[in-house]
Amino acid sequence: MNQTATLQTSAPRGALPRLSIMMFLQYAVWGLWLPILGRYLQAPVADGGLGFSAGQVGWIIGLGASVGAITAPFIAGQFADRHFRADRFLAFLLMTGGIVQIILAQQTTYSGWIIFSILYSVLFMPTLSLTNSVTFANLSNTETQFPKVRVWGTLGWIAAAWIFPMVWLQSGIKLQALPPFYNGIELPNVTGRLIDAMTFSGVLSIAYSVYCLFLPATPPKRDGVESIAFAKAFSLIRKPSVLVLVFASLIISMIHQIYFIQTSPFLAARGLKDSLIMPAMSIGQFAEIAVMAVLGFFLTRLGFKWTIALGAFAYFARYAIWAMPTAPLWLVVSSQALHGFCYACFFAGTYIYIDRVSPRDVRNSAQTVIGIVILGVGPVLASVFLPLVLELTGSKTEAIPPYINYAGLWTVLSAMGLFVALLVLLCFREVEKIEDHPALVPEPEIP
């Protein structure tokens, strides 16, 4: 038996700290710009933004993410599985992506944003599945150790969400009892300064690429049982449990994408300062730390079905609160804590389950397949779905000033979250973990 086909019984020495730092940097790069990009792009030009419509912002964020995720199987999955060390390929993508990101921050036209957003996404989106692949390949027990590593990604997101506004958007910082727990004096042209987060993120991405040279070596698996790893990984959808998760993930990824498009404009419309949007949204990441810490316990005691359904129900509850026009601002901000259950229980639970039922030689590609749904197909459908919902709920996105019926929007998304929770509870059937040796892997079940 070749060495690459043997079972991994222990993690490389010092792997956990190095993987944790990797996750911290990965999500700091992402968290620096994603929460506030929608606010900057939709803000009026007079306020320092670019004045794009909600539909245009949906296509900028959604189309870019979709193209990146759909090309990820060929960039990350096939190459990482068969031809290149995943850790070194990750470094290359981060270096080139950081350069493109700095150029993207200088764009002021819709066409420029579309073009460079797609290019950046093609380089960045594969890094999300690659970090999962590098992590899973260097852990001895993914179900208990992965949450402990992944929680550092949440810490990275929080650090970016707090440090950037405190250093670049405010002065005279003072702590306060109510969320988001601090406040200060906004600097002049604070809305226009939001775009600097993307430049800082590009610089951080380049520094992160250098750090990747110190990650545990994650060599390619050239002795797989099939020549095309991606094709075999995609066949996992024939398993009934995986098929249910794919459909559920498609819906959740749509409402999750709209969260990042419309939450920052929504909070601004509710009266929250631009400089407080990032720390307010980071409350969800604080909660995510707590949920991630007990995710292994949830998976062991509740099982994948109830854990993943709990994540979908959290989407329902949060959007239901946001749909209430009379809900006080402190309650709207505090409800971000439900985001911890949304991500940890639904998305992390899904990633772990996919790794659990995937043949060892195609696990990188299997992570990328679910990435197509969560980061690719879902976001582009959200770009189409969002304008339709806004129109049906009476929003006037092209008006000056624009009007968005947030109560109607969040009501629709809340109903979708509840539907997914019920779908998982009624239709998902958990299967036992397969054997790691490719020769012992059973054929995929046919629904």
Short mmCIF file of C-alpha atoms in Angstrom, two decimals:
data_model
loop_
_atom_site.label_atom_id
_atom_site.label_comp_id
_atom_site.label_asym_id
_atom_site.label_seq_id
_atom_site.Cartn_x
_atom_site.Cartn_y
_atom_site.Cartn_z
CA MET A 1 0.00 0.00 0.00
CA ASN A 2 1.35 3.43 -0.92
CA GLN A 3 2.00 5.83 1.90
CA THR A 4 -0.58 8.31 0.63
CA ALA A 5 -3.28 5.65 0.84
CA THR A 6 -2.65 4.76 4.48
CA LEU A 7 -4.82 6.12 7.22
CA GLN A 8 -3.59 9.18 9.06
CA THR A 9 -3.55 8.40 12.78
CA SER A 10 -1.92 11.55 14.13
CA ALA A 11 -1.51 15.17 13.13
CA PRO A 12 1.92 16.51 12.09
CA ARG A 13 3.86 18.02 14.95
CA GLY A 14 2.80 21.59 15.65
CA ALA A 15 0.01 21.38 13.09
CA LEU A 16 -2.80 22.74 15.26
CA PRO A 17 -1.18 26.13 16.05
CA ARG A 18 -0.12 26.64 12.43
CA LEU A 19 -3.53 25.70 11.09
CA SER A 20 -5.20 28.00 13.62
CA ILE A 21 -3.10 30.99 12.49
CA MET A 22 -3.95 30.09 8.89
CA MET A 23 -7.67 30.24 9.68
CA PHE A 24 -7.21 33.55 11.56
CA LEU A 25 -5.56 35.20 8.56
CA GLN A 26 -7.94 33.62 6.03
CA TYR A 27 -11.04 35.10 7.61
CA ALA A 28 -9.40 38.39 8.59
CA VAL A 29 -8.72 38.95 4.88
CA TRP A 30 -12.38 38.24 4.10
CA GLY A 31 -13.89 39.98 7.12
CA LEU A 32 -12.07 43.24 6.46
CA TRP A 33 -14.22 44.13 3.46
CA LEU A 34 -17.25 41.87 3.02
CA PRO A 35 -19.49 43.21 5.85
CA ILE A 36 -19.31 46.85 4.69
CA LEU A 37 -18.93 46.56 0.93
CA GLY A 38 -22.68 46.72 0.34
CA ARG A 39 -22.96 49.92 2.34
CA TYR A 40 -20.11 51.62 0.45
CA LEU A 41 -21.35 50.59 -2.99
CA GLN A 42 -24.99 51.58 -2.32
CA ALA A 43 -24.29 54.82 -0.41
CA PRO A 44 -25.04 58.02 -2.40
CA VAL A 45 -22.09 59.63 -4.15
CA ALA A 46 -22.68 62.77 -2.08
CA ASP A 47 -22.03 60.71 1.06
CA GLY A 48 -18.82 59.19 -0.28
CA GLY A 49 -20.21 55.97 -1.78
CA LEU A 50 -20.60 54.92 -5.41
CA GLY A 51 -24.40 55.15 -5.62
CA PHE A 52 -24.97 51.69 -7.14
CA SER A 53 -28.45 50.14 -6.92
CA ALA A 54 -29.21 47.10 -4.75
CA GLY A 55 -29.47 45.00 -7.90
CA GLN A 56 -26.08 46.15 -9.15
CA VAL A 57 -24.48 45.40 -5.79
CA GLY A 58 -26.12 41.98 -5.83
CA TRP A 59 -24.47 41.20 -9.17
CA ILE A 60 -21.09 42.60 -8.10
CA ILE A 61 -20.96 40.47 -4.97
CA GLY A 62 -23.00 37.52 -6.20
CA LEU A 63 -21.64 37.07 -9.72
CA GLY A 64 -18.07 37.46 -8.58
CA ALA A 65 -18.54 34.87 -5.84
CA SER A 66 -20.33 32.49 -8.20
CA VAL A 67 -17.73 32.56 -10.97
CA GLY A 68 -14.99 32.05 -8.41
CA ALA A 69 -16.73 29.13 -6.75
CA ILE A 70 -17.71 27.44 -10.01
CA THR A 71 -14.13 27.60 -11.30
CA ALA A 72 -12.80 26.49 -7.90
CA PRO A 73 -13.17 22.75 -8.66
CA PHE A 74 -10.64 23.09 -11.47
CA ILE A 75 -8.36 25.51 -9.62
CA ALA A 76 -8.44 24.04 -6.12
CA GLY A 77 -9.98 20.59 -6.34
CA GLN A 78 -8.32 18.96 -9.33
CA PHE A 79 -4.95 20.69 -8.92
CA ALA A 80 -4.76 20.34 -5.13
CA ASP A 81 -5.88 16.72 -5.26
CA ARG A 82 -3.67 15.55 -8.08
CA HIS A 83 -0.83 17.87 -9.04
CA PHE A 84 0.24 20.45 -6.44
CA ARG A 85 0.83 20.79 -2.73
CA ALA A 86 -2.30 22.42 -1.37
CA ASP A 87 -0.37 24.68 1.03
CA ARG A 88 1.87 26.08 -1.74
CA PHE A 89 -0.98 26.53 -4.17
CA LEU A 90 -2.84 28.42 -1.43
CA ALA A 91 0.12 30.80 -1.13
CA PHE A 92 0.12 31.49 -4.87
CA LEU A 93 -3.61 32.30 -4.96
CA LEU A 94 -3.36 34.64 -1.97
CA MET A 95 -0.41 36.55 -3.40
CA THR A 96 -2.01 37.19 -6.79
CA GLY A 97 -5.43 37.78 -5.23
CA GLY A 98 -4.05 40.43 -2.90
CA ILE A 99 -2.60 42.36 -5.84
CA VAL A 100 -5.91 42.23 -7.73
CA GLN A 101 -7.77 43.31 -4.60
CA ILE A 102 -5.68 46.46 -4.26
CA ILE A 103 -6.48 47.31 -7.90
CA LEU A 104 -10.19 46.60 -7.31
CA ALA A 105 -10.33 49.12 -4.47
CA GLN A 106 -9.45 51.87 -6.97
CA GLN A 107 -12.42 51.19 -9.29
CA THR A 108 -15.31 53.67 -9.46
CA THR A 109 -17.43 52.32 -12.33
CA TYR A 110 -19.93 49.45 -12.33
CA SER A 111 -18.13 47.68 -15.20
CA GLY A 112 -14.80 47.99 -13.41
CA TRP A 113 -16.23 46.48 -10.26
CA ILE A 114 -17.83 43.60 -12.15
CA ILE A 115 -14.63 42.72 -14.03
CA PHE A 116 -12.18 42.93 -11.14
CA SER A 117 -14.62 41.38 -8.66
CA ILE A 118 -14.85 38.31 -10.88
CA LEU A 119 -11.07 38.16 -11.28
CA TYR A 120 -10.51 38.53 -7.54
CA SER A 121 -13.15 35.91 -6.76
CA VAL A 122 -11.55 33.41 -9.15
CA LEU A 123 -8.37 33.75 -7.10
CA PHE A 124 -9.87 34.00 -3.61
CA MET A 125 -12.78 31.55 -3.58
CA PRO A 126 -10.61 28.44 -4.02
CA THR A 127 -8.67 29.44 -0.91
CA LEU A 128 -11.77 28.81 1.23
CA SER A 129 -11.96 25.15 0.24
CA LEU A 130 -8.17 24.82 0.25
CA THR A 131 -7.93 25.94 3.87
CA ASN A 132 -10.53 23.31 4.77
CA SER A 133 -8.63 20.71 2.77
CA VAL A 134 -5.28 21.58 4.36
CA THR A 135 -6.93 21.43 7.78
CA PHE A 136 -8.73 18.13 7.26
CA ALA A 137 -5.59 16.53 5.80
CA ASN A 138 -3.52 17.37 8.88
CA LEU A 139 -5.91 16.48 11.70
CA SER A 140 -6.23 13.13 13.41
CA ASN A 141 -9.91 13.60 14.40
CA THR A 142 -11.79 16.09 12.21
CA GLU A 143 -15.08 16.00 14.12
CA THR A 144 -13.49 17.15 17.39
CA GLN A 145 -10.44 19.10 16.17
CA PHE A 146 -11.84 20.99 13.18
CA PRO A 147 -14.12 23.24 15.30
CA LYS A 148 -11.12 24.15 17.50
CA VAL A 149 -9.11 25.20 14.44
CA ARG A 150 -11.99 26.88 12.62
CA VAL A 151 -12.82 29.08 15.63
CA TRP A 152 -9.60 31.00 14.94
CA GLY A 153 -11.09 32.06 11.64
CA THR A 154 -13.90 33.65 13.60
CA LEU A 155 -11.38 35.44 15.81
CA GLY A 156 -9.68 36.77 12.69
CA TRP A 157 -12.97 38.12 11.36
CA ILE A 158 -13.69 39.82 14.71
CA ALA A 159 -10.22 41.35 14.89
CA ALA A 160 -10.67 42.86 11.43
CA ALA A 161 -14.17 44.12 12.28
CA TRP A 162 -12.98 45.93 15.41
CA ILE A 163 -9.48 47.13 14.58
CA PHE A 164 -10.28 48.75 11.22
CA PRO A 165 -13.09 51.04 12.49
CA MET A 166 -11.24 51.89 15.70
CA VAL A 167 -8.07 52.85 13.83
CA TRP A 168 -9.42 54.20 10.53
CA LEU A 169 -13.00 55.42 11.05
CA GLN A 170 -13.26 56.83 14.59
CA SER A 171 -11.45 58.80 17.25
CA GLY A 172 -12.10 59.20 20.96
CA ILE A 173 -13.15 55.58 21.45
CA LYS A 174 -15.24 54.85 24.57
CA LEU A 175 -16.69 51.57 25.79
CA GLN A 176 -20.43 51.22 26.34
CA ALA A 177 -22.77 48.62 27.82
CA LEU A 178 -25.03 48.07 24.82
CA PRO A 179 -23.96 46.40 21.56
CA PRO A 180 -21.68 46.98 19.71
CA PHE A 181 -19.96 47.82 23.03
CA TYR A 182 -17.93 50.85 21.95
CA ASN A 183 -18.46 54.20 20.27
CA GLY A 184 -16.48 57.21 19.17
CA ILE A 185 -16.40 60.30 16.99
CA GLU A 186 -16.60 59.52 13.29
CA LEU A 187 -13.85 60.92 11.12
CA PRO A 188 -14.74 63.16 8.14
CA ASN A 189 -15.93 61.33 5.00
CA VAL A 190 -16.37 58.14 6.99
CA THR A 191 -18.46 56.47 4.28
CA GLY A 192 -15.80 57.14 1.64
CA ARG A 193 -13.14 55.70 3.95
CA LEU A 194 -14.92 52.33 4.04
CA ILE A 195 -13.29 51.30 0.76
CA ASP A 196 -9.85 51.50 2.36
CA ALA A 197 -10.73 48.23 4.09
CA MET A 198 -10.35 46.45 0.76
CA THR A 199 -6.87 47.91 0.23
CA PHE A 200 -5.80 46.84 3.71
CA SER A 201 -7.23 43.39 3.03
CA GLY A 202 -5.12 43.10 -0.12
CA VAL A 203 -1.95 43.93 1.78
CA LEU A 204 -2.87 41.41 4.48
CA SER A 205 -3.52 38.76 1.82
CA ILE A 206 0.00 39.20 0.45
CA ALA A 207 1.48 38.86 3.96
CA TYR A 208 -0.69 35.78 4.56
CA SER A 209 0.65 34.18 1.37
CA VAL A 210 4.15 34.35 2.82
CA TYR A 211 2.95 32.65 6.01
CA CYS A 212 1.55 29.75 3.95
CA LEU A 213 5.13 28.66 3.29
CA PHE A 214 5.26 27.54 6.94
CA LEU A 215 2.08 25.41 6.87
CA PRO A 216 2.22 21.60 7.19
CA ALA A 217 3.06 20.03 3.83
CA THR A 218 -0.12 18.77 2.15
CA PRO A 219 1.06 16.77 -0.86
CA PRO A 220 -1.09 15.78 -3.84
CA LYS A 221 -2.67 12.32 -3.95
CA ARG A 222 -1.54 10.87 -7.27
CA ASP A 223 -2.59 7.28 -6.54
CA GLY A 224 -6.33 7.88 -6.50
CA VAL A 225 -8.66 5.26 -7.95
CA GLU A 226 -9.96 7.64 -10.61
CA SER A 227 -8.15 10.04 -12.92
CA ILE A 228 -10.66 12.83 -12.37
CA ALA A 229 -11.10 13.50 -8.65
CA PHE A 230 -13.78 16.09 -9.21
CA ALA A 231 -16.02 13.70 -11.17
CA LYS A 232 -15.94 11.16 -8.36
CA ALA A 233 -16.54 13.80 -5.71
CA PHE A 234 -19.53 15.16 -7.61
CA SER A 235 -21.06 11.68 -7.70
CA LEU A 236 -21.51 11.93 -3.94
CA ILE A 237 -24.66 13.94 -4.65
CA ARG A 238 -26.28 10.60 -5.52
CA LYS A 239 -26.23 9.77 -1.80
CA PRO A 240 -29.69 10.70 -0.40
CA SER A 241 -28.26 12.44 2.67
CA VAL A 242 -25.86 14.50 0.56
CA LEU A 243 -28.59 15.39 -1.94
CA VAL A 244 -30.79 16.78 0.84
CA LEU A 245 -27.87 18.80 2.18
CA VAL A 246 -27.06 20.17 -1.27
CA PHE A 247 -30.63 21.38 -1.78
CA ALA A 248 -30.80 22.82 1.75
CA SER A 249 -27.41 24.51 1.29
CA LEU A 250 -28.58 26.04 -1.97
CA ILE A 251 -31.46 27.84 -0.25
CA ILE A 252 -29.47 28.83 2.83
CA SER A 253 -26.61 30.15 0.70
CA MET A 254 -29.08 32.41 -1.11
CA ILE A 255 -30.38 34.03 2.07
CA HIS A 256 -26.86 34.09 3.49
CA GLN A 257 -25.63 36.00 0.43
CA ILE A 258 -28.43 38.55 0.75
CA TYR A 259 -27.37 39.02 4.36
CA PHE A 260 -23.99 40.33 3.20
CA ILE A 261 -25.53 42.47 0.47
CA GLN A 262 -28.22 44.18 2.53
CA THR A 263 -27.33 44.03 6.23
CA SER A 264 -24.97 47.00 6.26
CA PRO A 265 -27.40 49.26 4.32
CA PHE A 266 -30.20 47.98 6.59
CA LEU A 267 -28.32 48.84 9.77
CA ALA A 268 -27.48 52.28 8.35
CA ALA A 269 -31.16 52.81 7.51
CA ARG A 270 -32.05 51.87 11.11
CA GLY A 271 -29.77 54.66 12.35
CA LEU A 272 -26.50 52.86 13.12
CA LYS A 273 -23.32 54.83 12.38
CA ASP A 274 -21.26 53.62 9.42
CA SER A 275 -18.26 53.26 11.71
CA LEU A 276 -20.20 50.86 13.97
CA ILE A 277 -21.55 48.53 11.29
CA MET A 278 -18.54 46.19 11.33
CA PRO A 279 -18.37 45.75 15.12
CA ALA A 280 -22.17 45.39 15.27
CA MET A 281 -22.09 42.61 12.69
CA SER A 282 -19.16 40.99 14.51
CA ILE A 283 -21.46 40.09 17.40
CA GLY A 284 -22.41 37.13 15.25
CA GLN A 285 -18.79 36.03 15.19
CA PHE A 286 -18.52 36.33 18.98
CA ALA A 287 -21.47 33.97 19.25
CA GLU A 288 -19.89 31.74 16.62
CA ILE A 289 -16.89 31.21 18.90
CA ALA A 290 -19.15 29.88 21.65
CA VAL A 291 -21.10 27.65 19.28
CA MET A 292 -17.97 26.36 17.57
CA ALA A 293 -16.56 25.46 20.98
CA VAL A 294 -19.47 23.08 21.58
CA LEU A 295 -20.09 22.02 17.97
CA GLY A 296 -18.34 18.70 18.55
CA PHE A 297 -20.66 18.09 21.51
CA PHE A 298 -23.70 19.00 19.37
CA LEU A 299 -22.63 16.62 16.62
CA THR A 300 -22.00 13.81 19.11
CA ARG A 301 -25.18 14.23 21.17
CA LEU A 302 -27.67 15.71 18.70
CA GLY A 303 -26.28 14.26 15.48
CA PHE A 304 -25.87 16.01 12.15
CA LYS A 305 -29.61 16.26 11.44
CA TRP A 306 -30.58 18.29 14.51
CA THR A 307 -27.38 20.33 14.50
CA ILE A 308 -27.78 21.42 10.87
CA ALA A 309 -31.52 22.05 11.34
CA LEU A 310 -30.70 24.26 14.34
CA GLY A 311 -28.51 26.39 12.08
CA ALA A 312 -31.34 26.84 9.58
CA PHE A 313 -33.78 27.73 12.36
CA ALA A 314 -31.38 30.44 13.54
CA TYR A 315 -31.71 32.11 10.12
CA PHE A 316 -35.49 32.05 10.54
CA ALA A 317 -35.33 33.62 14.01
CA ARG A 318 -32.89 36.41 13.11
CA TYR A 319 -34.74 37.52 9.99
CA ALA A 320 -38.05 37.35 11.86
CA ILE A 321 -36.70 39.90 14.35
CA TRP A 322 -35.41 42.12 11.57
CA ALA A 323 -38.80 42.01 9.85
CA MET A 324 -40.38 43.85 12.79
CA PRO A 325 -40.26 47.61 12.00
CA THR A 326 -40.81 48.47 15.67
CA ALA A 327 -37.94 46.33 16.96
CA PRO A 328 -35.50 48.59 18.85
CA LEU A 329 -32.05 49.03 17.36
CA TRP A 330 -30.39 47.31 20.31
CA LEU A 331 -32.50 44.18 19.69
CA VAL A 332 -31.71 44.20 15.96
CA VAL A 333 -28.00 44.46 16.71
CA SER A 334 -28.12 41.89 19.51
CA SER A 335 -29.90 39.37 17.29
CA GLN A 336 -26.67 39.13 15.33
CA ALA A 337 -25.73 36.59 17.99
CA LEU A 338 -27.90 34.10 16.13
CA HIS A 339 -25.35 34.24 13.31
CA GLY A 340 -23.12 32.03 15.44
CA PHE A 341 -25.64 29.22 15.17
CA CYS A 342 -26.27 30.00 11.49
CA TYR A 343 -22.67 29.45 10.46
CA ALA A 344 -21.34 26.97 12.99
CA CYS A 345 -24.30 24.60 13.02
CA PHE A 346 -25.31 24.74 9.36
CA PHE A 347 -22.18 25.45 7.33
CA ALA A 348 -19.46 23.93 9.53
CA GLY A 349 -21.73 20.96 10.24
CA THR A 350 -22.26 20.47 6.51
CA TYR A 351 -18.52 20.68 5.72
CA ILE A 352 -17.76 18.08 8.40
CA TYR A 353 -20.49 15.75 7.16
CA ILE A 354 -19.25 15.97 3.56
CA ASP A 355 -15.73 15.12 4.74
CA ARG A 356 -17.16 12.22 6.73
CA VAL A 357 -18.88 10.52 3.78
CA SER A 358 -16.23 11.27 1.12
CA PRO A 359 -13.60 8.79 -0.11
CA ARG A 360 -10.21 9.82 1.19
CA ASP A 361 -8.62 10.39 -2.22
CA VAL A 362 -11.19 13.01 -3.30
CA ARG A 363 -11.91 14.89 -0.08
CA ASN A 364 -10.38 18.09 -1.43
CA SER A 365 -12.69 17.90 -4.43
CA ALA A 366 -15.68 16.99 -2.26
CA GLN A 367 -15.19 20.15 -0.23
CA THR A 368 -15.07 22.09 -3.48
CA VAL A 369 -18.28 20.48 -4.74
CA ILE A 370 -20.22 21.71 -1.72
CA GLY A 371 -18.40 25.02 -2.25
CA ILE A 372 -19.99 25.25 -5.70
CA VAL A 373 -23.41 25.20 -4.05
CA ILE A 374 -22.69 27.41 -1.03
CA LEU A 375 -20.33 29.91 -2.65
CA GLY A 376 -21.22 29.56 -6.33
CA VAL A 377 -24.74 28.63 -7.38
CA GLY A 378 -26.45 30.11 -4.32
CA PRO A 379 -24.96 33.60 -4.64
CA VAL A 380 -25.76 33.96 -8.34
CA LEU A 381 -29.33 32.84 -7.69
CA ALA A 382 -29.46 35.40 -4.88
CA SER A 383 -28.45 38.09 -7.39
CA VAL A 384 -31.49 37.19 -9.46
CA PHE A 385 -33.78 36.57 -6.50
CA LEU A 386 -33.03 39.77 -4.56
CA PRO A 387 -34.38 42.29 -7.14
CA LEU A 388 -37.51 40.16 -7.57
CA VAL A 389 -38.21 40.13 -3.83
CA LEU A 390 -37.55 43.85 -3.55
CA GLU A 391 -39.96 44.54 -6.41
CA LEU A 392 -42.66 42.25 -5.01
CA THR A 393 -42.39 43.86 -1.58
CA GLY A 394 -42.76 47.38 -2.96
CA SER A 395 -39.17 48.59 -2.77
CA LYS A 396 -38.09 51.45 -5.03
CA THR A 397 -34.38 50.83 -5.52
CA GLU A 398 -34.00 53.16 -8.51
CA ALA A 399 -35.69 56.12 -6.80
CA ILE A 400 -33.79 59.08 -5.36
CA PRO A 401 -33.47 58.51 -2.49
CA PRO A 402 -34.01 54.76 -2.84
CA TYR A 403 -36.58 52.99 -0.65
CA ILE A 404 -36.24 49.36 0.42
CA ASN A 405 -39.05 47.56 2.23
CA TYR A 406 -36.81 45.71 4.68
CA ALA A 407 -39.77 44.30 6.62
CA GLY A 408 -40.97 42.51 3.49
CA LEU A 409 -37.49 41.37 2.49
CA TRP A 410 -36.64 39.87 5.88
CA THR A 411 -40.07 38.20 6.14
CA VAL A 412 -39.44 36.30 2.91
CA LEU A 413 -35.95 35.24 3.99
CA SER A 414 -37.24 34.19 7.40
CA ALA A 415 -39.80 31.88 5.80
CA MET A 416 -37.08 30.33 3.66
CA GLY A 417 -34.97 29.58 6.73
CA LEU A 418 -37.91 27.88 8.44
CA PHE A 419 -38.58 25.79 5.32
CA VAL A 420 -34.98 24.52 5.27
CA ALA A 421 -35.07 23.62 8.97
CA LEU A 422 -38.19 21.51 8.40
CA LEU A 423 -36.72 19.99 5.23
CA VAL A 424 -33.63 18.76 7.09
CA LEU A 425 -35.63 17.37 9.98
CA LEU A 426 -38.05 15.50 7.73
CA CYS A 427 -35.83 14.34 4.85
CA PHE A 428 -32.19 14.09 6.02
CA ARG A 429 -30.99 10.62 7.04
CA GLU A 430 -27.49 10.44 8.50
CA VAL A 431 -25.23 7.61 7.33
CA GLU A 432 -22.27 6.00 9.05
CA LYS A 433 -18.73 7.17 8.29
CA ILE A 434 -17.19 5.32 5.34
CA GLU A 435 -13.85 3.53 5.47
CA ASP A 436 -10.84 5.65 4.50
CA HIS A 437 -9.24 3.14 2.13
CA PRO A 438 -10.54 3.86 -1.40
CA ALA A 439 -10.92 0.14 -2.16
CA LEU A 440 -13.37 -0.24 0.71
CA VAL A 441 -15.58 2.69 -0.25
CA PRO A 442 -19.10 1.53 -1.15
CA GLU A 443 -20.74 2.72 -4.33
CA PRO A 444 -22.87 5.86 -3.85
CA GLU A 445 -26.46 5.12 -2.96
CA ILE A 446 -29.06 5.91 -5.59
CA PRO A 447 -32.12 7.81 -4.27
#
